[in-house]
Coordinates of C-alpha atoms and ligand atoms in Angstrom, one line a residue:
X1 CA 40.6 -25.4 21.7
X2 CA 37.7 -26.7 19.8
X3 CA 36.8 -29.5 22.4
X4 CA 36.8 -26.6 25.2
X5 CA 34.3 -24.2 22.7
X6 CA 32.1 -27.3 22.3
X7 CA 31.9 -28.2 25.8
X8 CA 31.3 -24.6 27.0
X9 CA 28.5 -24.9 24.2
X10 CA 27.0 -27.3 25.9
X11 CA 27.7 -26.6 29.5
X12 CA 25.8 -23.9 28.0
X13 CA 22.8 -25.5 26.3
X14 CA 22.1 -27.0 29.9
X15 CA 22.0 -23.7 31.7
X16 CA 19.3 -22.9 28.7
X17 CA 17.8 -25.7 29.7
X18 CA 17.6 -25.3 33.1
X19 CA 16.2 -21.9 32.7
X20 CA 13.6 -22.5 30.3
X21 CA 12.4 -25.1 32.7
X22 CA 12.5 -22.4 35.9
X23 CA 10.8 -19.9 33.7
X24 CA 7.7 -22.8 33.2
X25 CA 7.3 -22.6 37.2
X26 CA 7.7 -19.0 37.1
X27 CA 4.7 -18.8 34.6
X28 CA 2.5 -21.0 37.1
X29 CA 2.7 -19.0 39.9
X30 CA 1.0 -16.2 40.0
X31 CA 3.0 -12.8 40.5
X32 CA 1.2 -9.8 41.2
X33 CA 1.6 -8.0 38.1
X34 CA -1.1 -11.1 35.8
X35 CA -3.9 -9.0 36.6
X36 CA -6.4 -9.1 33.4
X37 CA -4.7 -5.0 32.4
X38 CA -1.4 -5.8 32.0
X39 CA -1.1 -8.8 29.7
X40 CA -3.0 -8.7 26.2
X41 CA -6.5 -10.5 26.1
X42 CA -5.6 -12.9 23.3
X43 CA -2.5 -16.0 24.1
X44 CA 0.7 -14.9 23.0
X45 CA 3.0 -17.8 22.2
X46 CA 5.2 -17.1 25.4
X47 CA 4.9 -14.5 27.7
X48 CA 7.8 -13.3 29.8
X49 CA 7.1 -12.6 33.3
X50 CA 8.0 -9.8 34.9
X51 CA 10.3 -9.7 38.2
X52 CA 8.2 -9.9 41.2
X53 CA 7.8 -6.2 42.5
X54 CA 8.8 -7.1 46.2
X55 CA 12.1 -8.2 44.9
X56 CA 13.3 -5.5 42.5
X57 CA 16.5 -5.9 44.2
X58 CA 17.1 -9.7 42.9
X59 CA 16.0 -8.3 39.4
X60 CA 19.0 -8.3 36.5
X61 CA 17.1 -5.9 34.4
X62 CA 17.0 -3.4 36.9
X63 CA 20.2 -3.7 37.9
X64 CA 21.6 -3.2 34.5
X65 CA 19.4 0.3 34.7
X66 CA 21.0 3.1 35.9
X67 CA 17.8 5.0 35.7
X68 CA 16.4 3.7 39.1
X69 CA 13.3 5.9 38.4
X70 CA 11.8 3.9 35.3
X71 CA 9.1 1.6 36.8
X72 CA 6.7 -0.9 36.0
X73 CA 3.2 1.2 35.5
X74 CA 4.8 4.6 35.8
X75 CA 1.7 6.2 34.6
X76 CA -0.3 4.1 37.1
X77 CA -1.9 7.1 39.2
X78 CA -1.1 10.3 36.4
X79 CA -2.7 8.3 33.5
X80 CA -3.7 4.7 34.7
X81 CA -5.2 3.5 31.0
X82 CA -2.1 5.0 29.0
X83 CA -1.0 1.4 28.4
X84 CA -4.2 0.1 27.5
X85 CA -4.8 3.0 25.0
X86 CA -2.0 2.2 23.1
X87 CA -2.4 -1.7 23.1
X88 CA -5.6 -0.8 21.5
X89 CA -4.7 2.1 19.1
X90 CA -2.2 -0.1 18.1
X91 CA -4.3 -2.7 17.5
X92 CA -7.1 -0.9 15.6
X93 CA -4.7 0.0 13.3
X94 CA -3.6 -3.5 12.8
X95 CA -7.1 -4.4 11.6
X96 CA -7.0 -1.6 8.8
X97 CA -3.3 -2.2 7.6
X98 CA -1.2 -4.9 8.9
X99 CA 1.9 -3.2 7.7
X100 CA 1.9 -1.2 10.5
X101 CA 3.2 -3.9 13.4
X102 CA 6.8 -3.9 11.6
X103 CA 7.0 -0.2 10.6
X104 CA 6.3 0.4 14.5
X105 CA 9.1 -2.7 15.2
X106 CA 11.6 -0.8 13.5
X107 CA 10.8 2.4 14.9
X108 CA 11.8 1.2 18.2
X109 CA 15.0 -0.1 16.7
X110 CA 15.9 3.1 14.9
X111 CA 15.6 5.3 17.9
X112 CA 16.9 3.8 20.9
X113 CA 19.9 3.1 19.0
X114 CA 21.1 6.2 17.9
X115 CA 21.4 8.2 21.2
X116 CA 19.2 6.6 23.2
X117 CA 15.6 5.7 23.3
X118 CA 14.0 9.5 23.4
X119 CA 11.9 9.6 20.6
X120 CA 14.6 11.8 18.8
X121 CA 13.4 9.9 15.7
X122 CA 10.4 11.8 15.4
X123 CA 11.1 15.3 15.3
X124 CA 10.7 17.0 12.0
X125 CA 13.6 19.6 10.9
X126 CA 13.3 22.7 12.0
X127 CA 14.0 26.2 10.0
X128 CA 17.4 24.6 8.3
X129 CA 18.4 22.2 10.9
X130 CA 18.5 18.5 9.7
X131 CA 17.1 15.8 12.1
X132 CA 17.5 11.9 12.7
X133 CA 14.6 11.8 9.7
X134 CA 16.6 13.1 7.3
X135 CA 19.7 10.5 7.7
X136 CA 19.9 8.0 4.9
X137 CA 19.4 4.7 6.8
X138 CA 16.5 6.3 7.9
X139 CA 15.0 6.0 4.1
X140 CA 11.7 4.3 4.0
X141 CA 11.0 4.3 7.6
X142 CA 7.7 4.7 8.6
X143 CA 5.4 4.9 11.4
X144 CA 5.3 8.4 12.1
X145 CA 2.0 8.7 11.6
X146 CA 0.8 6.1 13.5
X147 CA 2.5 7.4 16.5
X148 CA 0.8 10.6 15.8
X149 CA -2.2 8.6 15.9
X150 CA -1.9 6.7 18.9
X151 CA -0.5 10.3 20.8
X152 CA -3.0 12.1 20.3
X153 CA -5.1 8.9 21.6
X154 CA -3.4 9.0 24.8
X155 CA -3.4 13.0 24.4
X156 CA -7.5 13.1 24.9
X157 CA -7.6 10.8 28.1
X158 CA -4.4 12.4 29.7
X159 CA -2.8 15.6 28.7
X160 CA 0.7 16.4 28.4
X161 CA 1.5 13.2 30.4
X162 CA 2.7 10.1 28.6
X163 CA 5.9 10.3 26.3
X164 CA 6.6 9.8 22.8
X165 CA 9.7 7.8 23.6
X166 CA 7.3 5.5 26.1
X167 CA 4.8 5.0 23.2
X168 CA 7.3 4.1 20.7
X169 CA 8.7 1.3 23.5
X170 CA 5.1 0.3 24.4
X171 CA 3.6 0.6 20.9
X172 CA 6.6 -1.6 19.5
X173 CA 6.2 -4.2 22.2
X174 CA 2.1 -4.7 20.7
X175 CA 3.8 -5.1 17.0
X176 CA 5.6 -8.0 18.2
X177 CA 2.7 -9.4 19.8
X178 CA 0.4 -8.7 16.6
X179 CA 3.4 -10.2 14.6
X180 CA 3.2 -13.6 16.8
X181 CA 6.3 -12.7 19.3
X182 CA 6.8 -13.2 23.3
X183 CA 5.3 -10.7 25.4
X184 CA 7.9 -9.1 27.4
X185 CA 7.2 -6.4 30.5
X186 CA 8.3 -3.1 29.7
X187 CA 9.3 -0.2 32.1
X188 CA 7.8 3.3 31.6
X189 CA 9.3 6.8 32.8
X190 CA 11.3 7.8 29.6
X191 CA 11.5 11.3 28.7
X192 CA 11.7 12.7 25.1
X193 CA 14.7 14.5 23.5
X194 CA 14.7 17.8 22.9
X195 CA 17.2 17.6 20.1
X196 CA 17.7 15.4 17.2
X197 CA 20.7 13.8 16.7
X198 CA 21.2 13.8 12.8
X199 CA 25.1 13.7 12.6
X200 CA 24.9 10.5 14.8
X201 CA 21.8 9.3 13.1
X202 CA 23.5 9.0 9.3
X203 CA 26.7 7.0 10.9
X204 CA 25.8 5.1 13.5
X205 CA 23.1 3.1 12.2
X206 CA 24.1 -0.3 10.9
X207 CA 24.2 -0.8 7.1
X208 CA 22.4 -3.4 5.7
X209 CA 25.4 -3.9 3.5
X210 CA 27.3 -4.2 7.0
X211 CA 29.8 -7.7 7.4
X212 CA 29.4 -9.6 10.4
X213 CA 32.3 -8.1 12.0
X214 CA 31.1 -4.7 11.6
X215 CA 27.2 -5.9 12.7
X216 CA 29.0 -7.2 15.9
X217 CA 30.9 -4.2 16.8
X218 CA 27.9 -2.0 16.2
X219 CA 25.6 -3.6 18.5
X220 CA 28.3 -4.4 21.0
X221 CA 29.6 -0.9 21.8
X222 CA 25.7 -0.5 22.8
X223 CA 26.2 -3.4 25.0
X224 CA 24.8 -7.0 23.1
X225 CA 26.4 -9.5 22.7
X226 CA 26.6 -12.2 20.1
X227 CA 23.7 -13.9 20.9
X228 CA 21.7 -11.3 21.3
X229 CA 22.7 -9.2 18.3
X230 CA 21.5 -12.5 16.5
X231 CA 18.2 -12.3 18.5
X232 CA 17.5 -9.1 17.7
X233 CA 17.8 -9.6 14.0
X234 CA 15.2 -11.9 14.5
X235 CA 13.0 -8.7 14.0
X236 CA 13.3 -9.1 10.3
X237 CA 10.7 -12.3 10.5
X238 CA 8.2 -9.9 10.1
X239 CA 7.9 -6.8 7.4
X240 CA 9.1 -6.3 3.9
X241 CA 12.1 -5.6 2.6
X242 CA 12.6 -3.8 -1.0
X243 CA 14.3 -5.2 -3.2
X244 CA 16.7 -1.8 -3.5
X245 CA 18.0 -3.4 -0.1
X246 CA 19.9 -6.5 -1.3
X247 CA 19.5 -5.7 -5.3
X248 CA 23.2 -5.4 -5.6
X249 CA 23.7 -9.3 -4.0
X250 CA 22.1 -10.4 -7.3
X251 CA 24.1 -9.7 -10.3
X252 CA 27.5 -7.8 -9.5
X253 CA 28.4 -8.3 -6.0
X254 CA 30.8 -6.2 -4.7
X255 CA 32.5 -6.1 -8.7
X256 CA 32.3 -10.0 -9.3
X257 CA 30.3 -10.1 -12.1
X258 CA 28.3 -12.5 -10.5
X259 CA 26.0 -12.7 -6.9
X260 CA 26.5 -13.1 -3.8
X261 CA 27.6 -16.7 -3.7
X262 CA 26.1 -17.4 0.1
X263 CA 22.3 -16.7 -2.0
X264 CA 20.8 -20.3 -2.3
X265 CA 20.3 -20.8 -6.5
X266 CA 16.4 -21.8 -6.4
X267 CA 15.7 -18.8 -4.1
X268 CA 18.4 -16.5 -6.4
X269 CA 15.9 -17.1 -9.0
X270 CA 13.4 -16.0 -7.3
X271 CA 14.9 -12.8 -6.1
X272 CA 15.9 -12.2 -9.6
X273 CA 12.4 -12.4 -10.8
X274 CA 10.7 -10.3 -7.4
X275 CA 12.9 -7.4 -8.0
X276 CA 13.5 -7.5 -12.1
X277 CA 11.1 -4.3 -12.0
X278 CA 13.4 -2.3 -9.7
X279 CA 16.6 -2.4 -12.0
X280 CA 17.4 1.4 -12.4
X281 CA 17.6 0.3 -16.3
X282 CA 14.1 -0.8 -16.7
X283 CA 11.1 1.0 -16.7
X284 CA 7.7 -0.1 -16.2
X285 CA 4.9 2.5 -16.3
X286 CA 1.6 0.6 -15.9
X287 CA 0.5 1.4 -12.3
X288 CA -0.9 -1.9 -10.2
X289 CA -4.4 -1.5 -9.6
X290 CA -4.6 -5.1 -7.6
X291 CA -4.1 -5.3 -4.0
X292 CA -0.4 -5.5 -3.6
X293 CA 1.3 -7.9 -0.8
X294 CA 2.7 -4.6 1.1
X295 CA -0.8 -3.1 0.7
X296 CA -0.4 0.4 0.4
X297 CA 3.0 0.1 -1.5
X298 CA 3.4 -0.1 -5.4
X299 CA 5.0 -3.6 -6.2
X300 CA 5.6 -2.5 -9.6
X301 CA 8.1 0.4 -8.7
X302 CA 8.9 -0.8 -5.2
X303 CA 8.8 -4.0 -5.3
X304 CA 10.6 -6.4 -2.3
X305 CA 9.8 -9.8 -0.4
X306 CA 7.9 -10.1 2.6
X307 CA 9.1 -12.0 5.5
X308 CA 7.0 -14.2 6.6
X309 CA 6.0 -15.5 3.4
X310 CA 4.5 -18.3 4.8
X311 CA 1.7 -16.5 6.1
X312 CA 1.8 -14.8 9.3
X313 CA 1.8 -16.2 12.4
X314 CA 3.4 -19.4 11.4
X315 CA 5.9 -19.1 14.5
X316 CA 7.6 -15.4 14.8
X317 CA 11.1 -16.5 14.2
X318 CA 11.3 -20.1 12.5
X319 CA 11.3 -19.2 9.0
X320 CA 13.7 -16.5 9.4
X321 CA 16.8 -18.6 11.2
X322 CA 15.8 -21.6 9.0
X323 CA 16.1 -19.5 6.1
X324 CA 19.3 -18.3 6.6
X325 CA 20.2 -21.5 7.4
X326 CA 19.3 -22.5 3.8
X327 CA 21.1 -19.8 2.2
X328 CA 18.2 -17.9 1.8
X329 CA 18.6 -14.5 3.6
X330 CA 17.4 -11.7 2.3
X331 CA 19.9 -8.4 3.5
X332 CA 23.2 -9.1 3.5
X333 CA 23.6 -8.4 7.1
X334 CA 21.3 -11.1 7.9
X335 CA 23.0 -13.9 5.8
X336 CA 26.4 -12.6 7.8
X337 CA 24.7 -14.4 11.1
X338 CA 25.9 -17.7 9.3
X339 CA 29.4 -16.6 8.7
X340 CA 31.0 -16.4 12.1
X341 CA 31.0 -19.5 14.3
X342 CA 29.0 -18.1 17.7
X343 CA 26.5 -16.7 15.5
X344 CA 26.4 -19.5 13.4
X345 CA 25.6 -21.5 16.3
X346 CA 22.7 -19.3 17.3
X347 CA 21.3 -19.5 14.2
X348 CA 21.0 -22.8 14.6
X349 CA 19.7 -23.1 18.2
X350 CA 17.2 -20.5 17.1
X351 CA 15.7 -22.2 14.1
X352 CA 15.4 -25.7 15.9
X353 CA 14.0 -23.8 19.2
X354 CA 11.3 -20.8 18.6
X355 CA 10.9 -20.8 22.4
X356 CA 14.7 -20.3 23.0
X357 CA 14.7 -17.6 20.0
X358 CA 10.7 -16.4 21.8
X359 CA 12.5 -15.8 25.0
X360 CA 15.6 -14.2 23.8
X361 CA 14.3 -11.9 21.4
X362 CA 11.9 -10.7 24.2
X363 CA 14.9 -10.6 26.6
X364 CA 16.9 -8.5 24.5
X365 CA 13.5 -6.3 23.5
X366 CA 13.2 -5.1 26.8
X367 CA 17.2 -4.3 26.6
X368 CA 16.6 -2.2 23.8
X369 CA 13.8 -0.1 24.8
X370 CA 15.7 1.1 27.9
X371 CA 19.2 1.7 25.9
X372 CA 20.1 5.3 27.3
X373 CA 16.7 6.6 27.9
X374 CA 16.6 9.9 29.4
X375 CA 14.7 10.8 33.0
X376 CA 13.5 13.2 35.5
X377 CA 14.7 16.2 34.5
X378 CA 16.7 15.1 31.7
X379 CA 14.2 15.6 29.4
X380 CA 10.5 16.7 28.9
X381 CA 7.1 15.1 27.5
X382 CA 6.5 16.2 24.1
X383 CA 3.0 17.2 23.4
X384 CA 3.2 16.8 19.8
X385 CA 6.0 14.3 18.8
X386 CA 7.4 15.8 15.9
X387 CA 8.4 18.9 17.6
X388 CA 10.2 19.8 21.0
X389 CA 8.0 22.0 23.1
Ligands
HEM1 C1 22.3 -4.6 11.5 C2 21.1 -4.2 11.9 C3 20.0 -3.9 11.0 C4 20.0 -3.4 9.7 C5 21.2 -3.1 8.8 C6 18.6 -3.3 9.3 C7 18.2 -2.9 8.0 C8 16.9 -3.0 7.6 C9 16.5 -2.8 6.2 C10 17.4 -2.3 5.1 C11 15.2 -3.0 6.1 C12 14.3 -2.9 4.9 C13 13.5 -1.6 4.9 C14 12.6 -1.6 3.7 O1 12.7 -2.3 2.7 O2 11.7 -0.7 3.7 C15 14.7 -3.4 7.4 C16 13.5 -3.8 7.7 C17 13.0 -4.0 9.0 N1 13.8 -4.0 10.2 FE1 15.8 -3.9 10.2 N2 17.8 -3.7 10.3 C18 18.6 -4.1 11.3 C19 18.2 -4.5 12.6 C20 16.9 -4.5 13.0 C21 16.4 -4.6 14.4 C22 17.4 -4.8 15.6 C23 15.1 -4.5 14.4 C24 14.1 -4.5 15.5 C25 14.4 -4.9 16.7 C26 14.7 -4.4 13.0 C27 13.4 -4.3 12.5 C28 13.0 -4.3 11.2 C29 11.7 -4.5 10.8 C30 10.5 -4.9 11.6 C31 11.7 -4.3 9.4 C32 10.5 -4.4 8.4 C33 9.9 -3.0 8.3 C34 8.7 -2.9 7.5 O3 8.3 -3.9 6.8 O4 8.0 -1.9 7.5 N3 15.8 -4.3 12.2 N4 15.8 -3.4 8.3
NAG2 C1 1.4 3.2 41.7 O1 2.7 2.6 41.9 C2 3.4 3.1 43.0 C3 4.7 2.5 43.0 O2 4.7 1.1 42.7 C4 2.6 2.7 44.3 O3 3.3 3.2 45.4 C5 1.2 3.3 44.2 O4 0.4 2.9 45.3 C6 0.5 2.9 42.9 N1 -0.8 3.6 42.8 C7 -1.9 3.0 42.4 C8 -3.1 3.8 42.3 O5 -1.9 1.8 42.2
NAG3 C1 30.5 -5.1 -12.0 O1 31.1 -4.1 -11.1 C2 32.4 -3.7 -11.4 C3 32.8 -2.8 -10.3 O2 31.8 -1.9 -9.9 C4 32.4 -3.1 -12.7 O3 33.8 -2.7 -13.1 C5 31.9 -4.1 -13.8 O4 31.9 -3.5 -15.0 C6 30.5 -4.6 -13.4 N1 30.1 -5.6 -14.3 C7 29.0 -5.6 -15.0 C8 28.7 -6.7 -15.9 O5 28.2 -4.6 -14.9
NAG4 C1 14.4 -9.2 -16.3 O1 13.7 -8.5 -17.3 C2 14.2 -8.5 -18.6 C3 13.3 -7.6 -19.5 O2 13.0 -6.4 -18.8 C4 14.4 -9.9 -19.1 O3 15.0 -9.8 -20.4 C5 15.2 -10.7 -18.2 O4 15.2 -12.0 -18.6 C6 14.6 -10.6 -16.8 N1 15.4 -11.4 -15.9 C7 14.9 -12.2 -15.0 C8 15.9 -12.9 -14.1 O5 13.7 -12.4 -14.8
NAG5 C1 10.1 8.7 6.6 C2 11.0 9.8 6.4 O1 10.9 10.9 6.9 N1 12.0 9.5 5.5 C3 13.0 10.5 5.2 C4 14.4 9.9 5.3 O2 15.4 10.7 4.7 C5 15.1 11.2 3.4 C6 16.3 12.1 3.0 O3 17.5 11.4 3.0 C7 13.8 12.0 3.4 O4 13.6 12.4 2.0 C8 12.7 11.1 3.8 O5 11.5 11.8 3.9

């Protein structure tokens, strides 16, 4: 039993291998979609190609779509620069607050997967009705107001065209860019809700508290599989997480009297000390009037640890599978990915091999941003993206 896993493993690794090296010739030639437009003006660390047009057939991704009618450049004729707008609203904001690339990375996580990526997450409660941003996990999400931004962007060059659910795919795909990810192509076409999904919202979203078996069965009944559920996590090499988050791994985990053994002791220490502030049972009333780390944020009252601690850029990626390799995850879920032998192994692949764990996540990105989107008629283009029209 073990021989077989370990030789599938690494019959495996060689079809990696022999992939990685097919994607290097696919890079060299030149398909018709690397115009200067479509790929960002500065080198992303890998870009994923996208499938030659004249053989959509041949292409996996589309194949796994049932929405035929998503396309590459959907806005091509009925708003050409829609694309470009948002790569550079996006950007723009970047330069004023870098906080923004992983408050519009989760965005795209929190709303394709509860029902679908519609943009459902936006809407604001109407007259008594509670919406998607309402729902607990949804606590201390942000972003909303950069989307309103870069709408209303998009609104003056083309009105009542581009959707909110498209510019939270598009916008989320620039955050991992900014954030030193792949580039990955992205279809366009989605349509945006016209309900909010609240019931689903406060259930279906994972827990950070969540074991591994639970993580797995989340993201596999919306169709990933181990190694990419550990891909996608891979999102969390780039943000902040409060301390609130993983405060109860520290001292009385789950009615030990002690923490979470699986916490490495230096970096324990260290957590201890980051959060001390955000103990219920202490209170600290002298305000921060230095920048803090999460710029905008108070790290006195909400304080947390920033991902890429090692400054940003250093290799979307590395730090986080090495970490957790060392012990030194920061949600609970996350430390899980060591805990289970497939994803264990993953881990591993990833932290020796950013341009495995590069072209997975961006693999598994563009499977995200087309979970369940609605089309045609199925839906409508919100003119303002907190409320349905
Ligand atoms: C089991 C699944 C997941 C759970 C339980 C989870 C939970 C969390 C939690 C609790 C935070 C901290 C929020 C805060 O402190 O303000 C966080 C941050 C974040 N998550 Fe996840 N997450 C999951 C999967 C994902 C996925 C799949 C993505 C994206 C593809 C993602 C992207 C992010 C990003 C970018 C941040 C940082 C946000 C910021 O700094 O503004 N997460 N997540
Ligand atoms: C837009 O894309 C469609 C489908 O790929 C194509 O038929 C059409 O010629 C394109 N229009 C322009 C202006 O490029
Ligand atoms: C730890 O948690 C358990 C269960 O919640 C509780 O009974 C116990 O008193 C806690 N211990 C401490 C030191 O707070
Ligand atoms: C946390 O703060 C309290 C005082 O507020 C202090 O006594 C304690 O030693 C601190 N613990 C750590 C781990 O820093
Ligand atoms: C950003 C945002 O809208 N967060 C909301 C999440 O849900 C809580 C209620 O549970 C609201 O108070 C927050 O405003």
């Amino acid at each position: 039993m073990d021989f077989t896993r370990k030789l599938s493993f690494l019959v495996f690794l060689l079809c990696v291998l022999i992939s990685l090296k097919n994607q290097k010739a696919e890079t060299n030639r030149k398909g018709s979609f690397q115009n200067d437009d479509y790929f960002p003006s500065d080198s992303p660390s890998l870009i994923i190609d996208p499938p030659d047009q004249r053989n959509l057939q041949e292409d996996e991704n589309r194949r796994n779509n049932p929405h035929q009618w998503l396309r590459y450049d959907y806005y091509n004729e009925s708003c050409p620069l829609a694309e470009q707008i948002i790569r550079s609203t996006v950007r723009e904001l970047y330069e004023l607050r870098s906080d923004v690339a992983p408050a519009l990375l989760r965005l795209v996580f929190h709303d394709c997967f509860v029902e679908g990526c519609d943009a459902s997450v936006l809407l604001d409660p109407v007259d008594g009705t509670e919406s998607e941003k309402e729902a607990l996990p949804n606590e201390s999400l942000k972003g909303y107001d950069l989307i309103d931004i870069i709408k209303s962007e998009v609104e003056k060059a083309c009105p009542g065209v581009v959707s909110c659910a498209d510019i939270i795919a598009l916008a989320a795909r620039e955050s991992v860019l900014l954030a030193g990810g792949p580039f990955y192509p992205l279809y366009t076409g989605r349509k945006d809700s016209t309900v909010s999904f609240y019931d689903v919202a406060s259930y279906e979203l994972p827990s950070p508290q969540d074991d591994l078996s639970r993580t797995i069965e989340s993201f596999a009944s919306r169709g990933f599989d181990e190694r990419e559920t550990v891909s996608l996590l891979g999102a969390h090499s780039t943000g902040t997480i409060h301390c609130k988050f993983f405060f109860n791994r520290l001292y009385n985990f789950s009615g030990t009297d002690g923490p979470d053994p699986s916490i490495d002791n230096e970096f324990l220490n260290l957590l201890r000390s980051t959060c001390n502030h955000s103990h219920p049972s202490s209170s600290s009333s002298s305000p921060s009037l230095s920048p803090s780390p999460s710029s905008s944020e108070n790290i006195i009252h909400n304080p947390g640890m920033k991902m890429d601690y090692e400054g940003p850029r250093t290799g979307f990626g590395t730090l986080y599978y090495r970490s957790l390799l060392q012990g030194k995850g920061l949600l609970f879920v996350d430390q899980q990915l060591t805990a289970g032998e497939e994803t264990e192994t993953w881990v591993r692949a990833y932290a020796s091999d950013v341009t495995l764990f590069q072209r997975d996540f961006g693999l598994t990105m563009i499977k995200l941003s087309n979970l369940q989107v609605l089309t045609a008629t199925m839906g409508e283009v919100r003119v303002n993206c907190r409320k349905v029209n």
